[in-house]
Short mmCIF file of C-alpha atoms in Angstrom, two decimals:
data_model
loop_
_atom_site.label_atom_id
_atom_site.label_comp_id
_atom_site.label_asym_id
_atom_site.label_seq_id
_atom_site.Cartn_x
_atom_site.Cartn_y
_atom_site.Cartn_z
CA MET A 24 -44.95 67.38 112.50
CA GLY A 25 -41.54 68.63 113.63
CA LEU A 26 -39.81 65.48 112.39
CA GLN A 27 -37.53 67.09 109.84
CA GLY A 28 -34.00 65.91 110.63
CA LYS A 29 -35.09 63.68 113.51
CA THR A 30 -33.72 60.15 113.79
CA VAL A 31 -36.31 57.37 113.89
CA LEU A 32 -35.76 53.68 114.59
CA VAL A 33 -38.47 51.19 113.57
CA THR A 34 -37.96 47.58 114.61
CA GLY A 35 -39.43 45.01 112.25
CA GLY A 36 -39.39 47.50 109.40
CA SER A 37 -39.63 45.13 106.45
CA GLY A 38 -43.03 43.63 107.33
CA GLY A 39 -46.39 44.80 106.06
CA ILE A 40 -46.91 47.46 108.72
CA GLY A 41 -43.21 48.10 109.27
CA ARG A 42 -42.49 49.19 105.73
CA GLU A 43 -45.38 51.68 105.83
CA LEU A 44 -44.03 53.06 109.09
CA VAL A 45 -40.64 53.58 107.44
CA ARG A 46 -42.25 55.35 104.50
CA ALA A 47 -44.54 57.50 106.65
CA PHE A 48 -41.76 58.80 108.89
CA GLY A 49 -39.51 59.30 105.87
CA ALA A 50 -42.21 61.41 104.20
CA GLU A 51 -41.96 63.82 107.14
CA GLY A 52 -38.25 64.39 106.55
CA ALA A 53 -36.92 62.07 109.24
CA ARG A 54 -33.90 59.83 108.87
CA VAL A 55 -35.27 56.34 109.38
CA ALA A 56 -33.34 53.26 110.42
CA PHE A 57 -35.15 49.95 110.62
CA THR A 58 -34.37 46.42 111.66
CA TYR A 59 -35.30 43.31 109.71
CA HIS A 60 -34.67 39.60 110.02
CA ARG A 61 -34.26 38.02 106.60
CA ASP A 62 -36.20 39.89 103.89
CA ASP A 63 -33.17 41.36 102.13
CA ASP A 64 -35.08 42.31 98.98
CA THR A 65 -37.61 44.49 100.80
CA ALA A 66 -34.87 46.00 102.98
CA ARG A 67 -32.81 47.00 99.95
CA ARG A 68 -35.86 48.49 98.18
CA LEU A 69 -36.74 50.60 101.19
CA GLU A 70 -33.18 51.86 101.39
CA GLN A 71 -33.12 52.73 97.70
CA ASP A 72 -36.46 54.51 97.89
CA GLY A 73 -35.19 56.53 100.85
CA ASN A 74 -32.46 58.26 98.81
CA GLY A 75 -29.85 57.99 101.54
CA ARG A 76 -32.22 58.81 104.41
CA VAL A 77 -33.20 55.20 105.16
CA ARG A 78 -30.90 52.55 106.63
CA ALA A 79 -31.63 48.81 106.96
CA LEU A 80 -30.04 46.84 109.82
CA ARG A 81 -30.30 43.08 110.09
CA HIS A 82 -31.30 41.88 113.55
CA ARG A 83 -32.66 38.75 115.23
CA LEU A 84 -35.01 39.17 118.17
CA ASP A 85 -33.00 36.61 120.14
CA GLU A 86 -29.63 38.27 119.47
CA GLU A 87 -27.71 38.78 122.72
CA GLY A 88 -26.95 42.49 123.10
CA GLY A 89 -28.70 43.22 119.82
CA ALA A 90 -30.48 46.37 120.97
CA GLY A 91 -27.24 48.01 122.03
CA ARG A 92 -25.55 47.09 118.75
CA ILE A 93 -28.42 48.53 116.72
CA LEU A 94 -28.53 51.77 118.72
CA ARG A 95 -24.80 52.26 118.25
CA ALA A 96 -25.12 51.70 114.49
CA VAL A 97 -28.00 54.16 114.22
CA THR A 98 -26.14 56.77 116.25
CA GLU A 99 -23.03 56.47 114.05
CA TRP A 100 -25.20 56.87 110.96
CA ALA A 101 -27.63 59.62 111.95
CA GLY A 102 -27.15 60.63 115.58
CA PRO A 103 -29.10 59.74 118.73
CA VAL A 104 -32.51 58.13 118.32
CA ASP A 105 -35.36 60.62 118.74
CA VAL A 106 -38.25 58.27 117.99
CA LEU A 107 -38.42 54.54 118.66
CA VAL A 108 -41.22 52.35 117.31
CA ASN A 109 -41.13 48.81 118.70
CA ASN A 110 -42.94 47.02 115.90
CA ALA A 111 -41.04 43.72 115.57
CA LEU A 112 -42.85 40.57 116.64
CA PHE A 113 -42.19 36.87 116.92
CA GLN A 114 -44.81 34.77 115.15
CA PRO A 115 -44.52 31.10 114.12
CA GLU A 116 -45.92 29.92 110.81
CA ASN A 117 -49.08 28.68 112.49
CA PRO A 118 -50.13 31.64 114.66
CA GLU A 119 -52.36 29.53 116.93
CA LEU A 120 -50.51 27.62 119.67
CA GLN A 121 -52.21 24.90 121.67
CA VAL A 122 -52.32 25.77 125.36
CA CYS A 123 -52.99 22.11 126.27
CA ASP A 124 -49.89 20.83 124.45
CA LEU A 125 -47.00 22.96 125.64
CA ALA A 126 -44.39 20.41 124.61
CA ALA A 127 -45.37 20.81 120.96
CA SER A 128 -45.38 24.62 120.78
CA PRO A 129 -42.71 27.34 121.08
CA TRP A 130 -44.67 29.04 123.84
CA ARG A 131 -41.63 30.24 125.78
CA ASP A 132 -40.27 31.87 122.63
CA MET A 133 -43.64 33.53 122.04
CA LEU A 134 -43.54 35.04 125.53
CA ARG A 135 -39.87 36.07 125.50
CA TRP A 136 -39.41 37.47 122.04
CA ASN A 137 -42.59 39.54 122.02
CA ILE A 138 -41.63 41.49 125.15
CA GLU A 139 -37.90 41.27 125.95
CA PRO A 140 -36.57 43.02 122.79
CA ALA A 141 -39.08 45.86 123.26
CA VAL A 142 -37.84 46.33 126.82
CA GLU A 143 -34.21 46.32 125.70
CA PHE A 144 -34.73 48.74 122.82
CA SER A 145 -36.80 51.07 125.02
CA SER A 146 -34.09 51.11 127.68
CA ALA A 147 -31.31 51.82 125.19
CA ALA A 148 -33.30 54.54 123.42
CA LEU A 149 -34.36 56.20 126.67
CA ARG A 150 -30.71 56.58 127.72
CA GLN A 151 -30.12 58.63 124.58
CA MET A 152 -33.36 60.60 124.87
CA ARG A 153 -32.53 61.65 128.44
CA LYS A 154 -29.34 63.24 127.15
CA THR A 155 -31.13 65.22 124.43
CA GLY A 156 -34.23 65.97 126.51
CA TRP A 157 -36.67 64.93 123.78
CA GLY A 158 -38.07 61.64 122.55
CA ARG A 159 -41.06 59.53 121.60
CA ILE A 160 -41.37 55.78 122.27
CA ILE A 161 -44.22 53.81 120.71
CA GLN A 162 -44.99 50.17 121.44
CA VAL A 163 -47.04 48.31 118.83
CA SER A 164 -49.56 45.95 120.43
CA SER A 165 -52.65 43.97 119.44
CA SER A 166 -56.37 44.12 120.12
CA LEU A 167 -56.06 40.43 121.04
CA VAL A 168 -55.09 41.70 124.50
CA SER A 169 -58.71 42.75 125.08
CA GLN A 170 -60.51 40.60 122.48
CA GLY A 171 -58.84 37.29 123.17
CA LYS A 172 -58.83 34.34 120.79
CA ALA A 173 -58.25 30.63 121.27
CA GLY A 174 -54.66 29.77 120.46
CA PHE A 175 -53.27 33.23 121.25
CA GLU A 176 -52.83 32.88 125.00
CA PHE A 177 -49.06 33.36 124.89
CA TYR A 178 -49.02 36.18 122.35
CA GLY A 179 -51.74 37.97 124.30
CA ALA A 180 -49.82 37.52 127.55
CA ALA A 181 -46.65 39.01 126.05
CA LYS A 182 -48.49 41.99 124.62
CA SER A 183 -50.32 42.54 127.92
CA ALA A 184 -46.94 42.71 129.61
CA LEU A 185 -45.91 45.35 127.09
CA HIS A 186 -48.85 47.53 128.18
CA GLY A 187 -47.84 47.31 131.83
CA PHE A 188 -44.22 48.05 131.01
CA ASN A 189 -45.10 51.11 128.96
CA ARG A 190 -47.39 52.61 131.59
CA SER A 191 -44.57 52.78 134.15
CA LEU A 192 -42.01 53.68 131.47
CA ALA A 193 -44.01 56.83 130.77
CA PHE A 194 -43.41 57.99 134.35
CA SER A 195 -39.69 57.24 134.22
CA ALA A 196 -39.31 58.95 130.86
CA GLY A 197 -41.54 61.94 131.53
CA ARG A 198 -39.39 63.12 134.42
CA SER A 199 -36.37 63.32 132.14
CA GLY A 200 -37.64 65.83 129.59
CA ASP A 201 -40.15 66.00 126.77
CA ILE A 202 -40.26 62.21 126.38
CA LEU A 203 -43.60 60.53 125.73
CA CYS A 204 -44.36 56.79 125.66
CA ASN A 205 -47.51 55.22 124.26
CA VAL A 206 -48.92 51.91 123.07
CA VAL A 207 -50.78 51.67 119.77
CA VAL A 208 -53.23 48.78 119.71
CA LEU A 209 -53.80 47.34 116.25
CA GLY A 210 -56.57 45.07 115.15
CA LEU A 211 -56.38 42.85 112.12
CA THR A 212 -54.78 45.20 109.60
CA ARG A 213 -54.82 44.90 105.84
CA THR A 214 -51.26 44.39 104.62
CA GLU A 215 -49.65 42.72 101.63
CA ASN A 216 -48.42 39.98 103.94
CA ASN A 217 -51.69 39.33 105.77
CA GLU A 218 -53.91 39.13 102.70
CA VAL A 219 -52.08 36.08 101.33
CA LYS A 220 -52.14 34.11 104.57
CA PRO A 221 -54.53 31.11 104.61
CA TRP A 222 -56.12 32.22 107.87
CA PHE A 223 -56.90 35.76 106.68
CA PRO A 224 -60.48 35.23 105.37
CA GLU A 225 -61.62 33.61 108.62
CA TYR A 226 -59.93 36.20 110.83
CA ARG A 227 -61.25 39.01 108.65
CA ALA A 228 -64.85 37.83 109.09
CA GLU A 229 -64.41 37.57 112.86
CA PHE A 230 -62.88 41.00 113.14
CA LEU A 231 -65.42 42.77 110.94
CA ALA A 232 -68.27 41.35 113.03
CA GLY A 233 -67.12 43.53 115.92
CA SER A 234 -66.05 46.63 114.02
CA PRO A 235 -68.26 49.75 114.04
CA LEU A 236 -66.73 50.77 110.72
CA GLY A 237 -67.27 47.39 109.08
CA ARG A 238 -63.87 47.51 107.40
CA LEU A 239 -60.22 46.89 108.13
CA ALA A 240 -57.68 49.65 108.51
CA ASP A 241 -54.76 49.28 106.13
CA ALA A 242 -51.10 49.60 107.04
CA ALA A 243 -50.66 53.06 105.51
CA GLN A 244 -53.61 54.47 107.48
CA VAL A 245 -52.34 53.04 110.75
CA SER A 246 -48.83 54.32 110.10
CA LYS A 247 -49.98 57.91 109.65
CA MET A 248 -51.50 57.86 113.12
CA VAL A 249 -48.31 56.41 114.59
CA VAL A 250 -46.36 59.26 113.01
CA VAL A 251 -48.59 61.80 114.79
CA LEU A 252 -47.93 60.13 118.16
CA GLY A 253 -44.21 60.02 117.42
CA SER A 254 -43.98 63.65 116.40
CA ALA A 255 -43.73 67.07 118.03
CA ALA A 256 -47.44 67.46 117.31
CA ASN A 257 -48.04 65.15 120.25
CA GLN A 258 -47.26 67.21 123.31
CA VAL A 259 -49.41 65.68 126.04
CA MET A 260 -50.41 62.09 125.28
CA THR A 261 -48.27 59.61 127.20
CA GLY A 262 -48.74 56.36 129.10
CA GLN A 263 -51.81 55.65 126.99
CA GLU A 264 -53.24 52.82 124.88
CA ILE A 265 -54.45 54.18 121.56
CA HIS A 266 -56.64 51.80 119.59
CA LEU A 267 -56.10 51.91 115.82
CA SER A 268 -58.33 48.93 115.16
CA SER A 269 -61.36 50.23 113.23
CA GLY A 270 -63.16 50.61 116.55
CA THR A 271 -62.85 46.97 117.67
CA VAL A 272 -61.61 46.86 121.26
CA GLY A 273 -63.25 43.74 122.65
CA LYS A 274 -66.06 41.24 122.27
#
């Protein structure tokens, strides 16, 4: 894949998909830094399993100047970022927010923290990639953008904004060297975290009803495809939305 010795940054690296992204890039010989919010135990395990080639960095999505701080820490540890995967998301305990009762839901936070950090990390990483002439930026999105679901108006809006941002980012980045920017669109994915959530059985049934494969992708399978997009094996795909959702793209 041409990732041996490359520096990868995965935001939200301690979650169900995030930890598989860290492992998948690490398996290709990359040095992988990842951000996490509060799961110290998982962060420490990932570092230990990485044998010195994985670094955990605590970060809050609402941290002022956080993207710059993280990029500086990664650069000091392993050099400029070659691959950025914006995987972190903001999600309240109850994922469904009521659009008719704005006063009772953190809807502004849902909008801000699911787009602004991705913009900031992309900007900071692109500055480094322009200097080296090579880079891959991957935004992690959701099939809810096209499927829709009651209660996910704000999350869907934020992720839709991410698609628009990335499309133009690809033009800005592509004129600066071999720098490619794509969105991966995930459906409901089987992870250790998701399978214990009370809403999982209902969501699983809804998702499978529209899936040609009749099954969910798991986090390890999805992560392998992200690695391909973030590697030297990808030489032409940029500005695209790649669905990794077991074939479910809409109702």
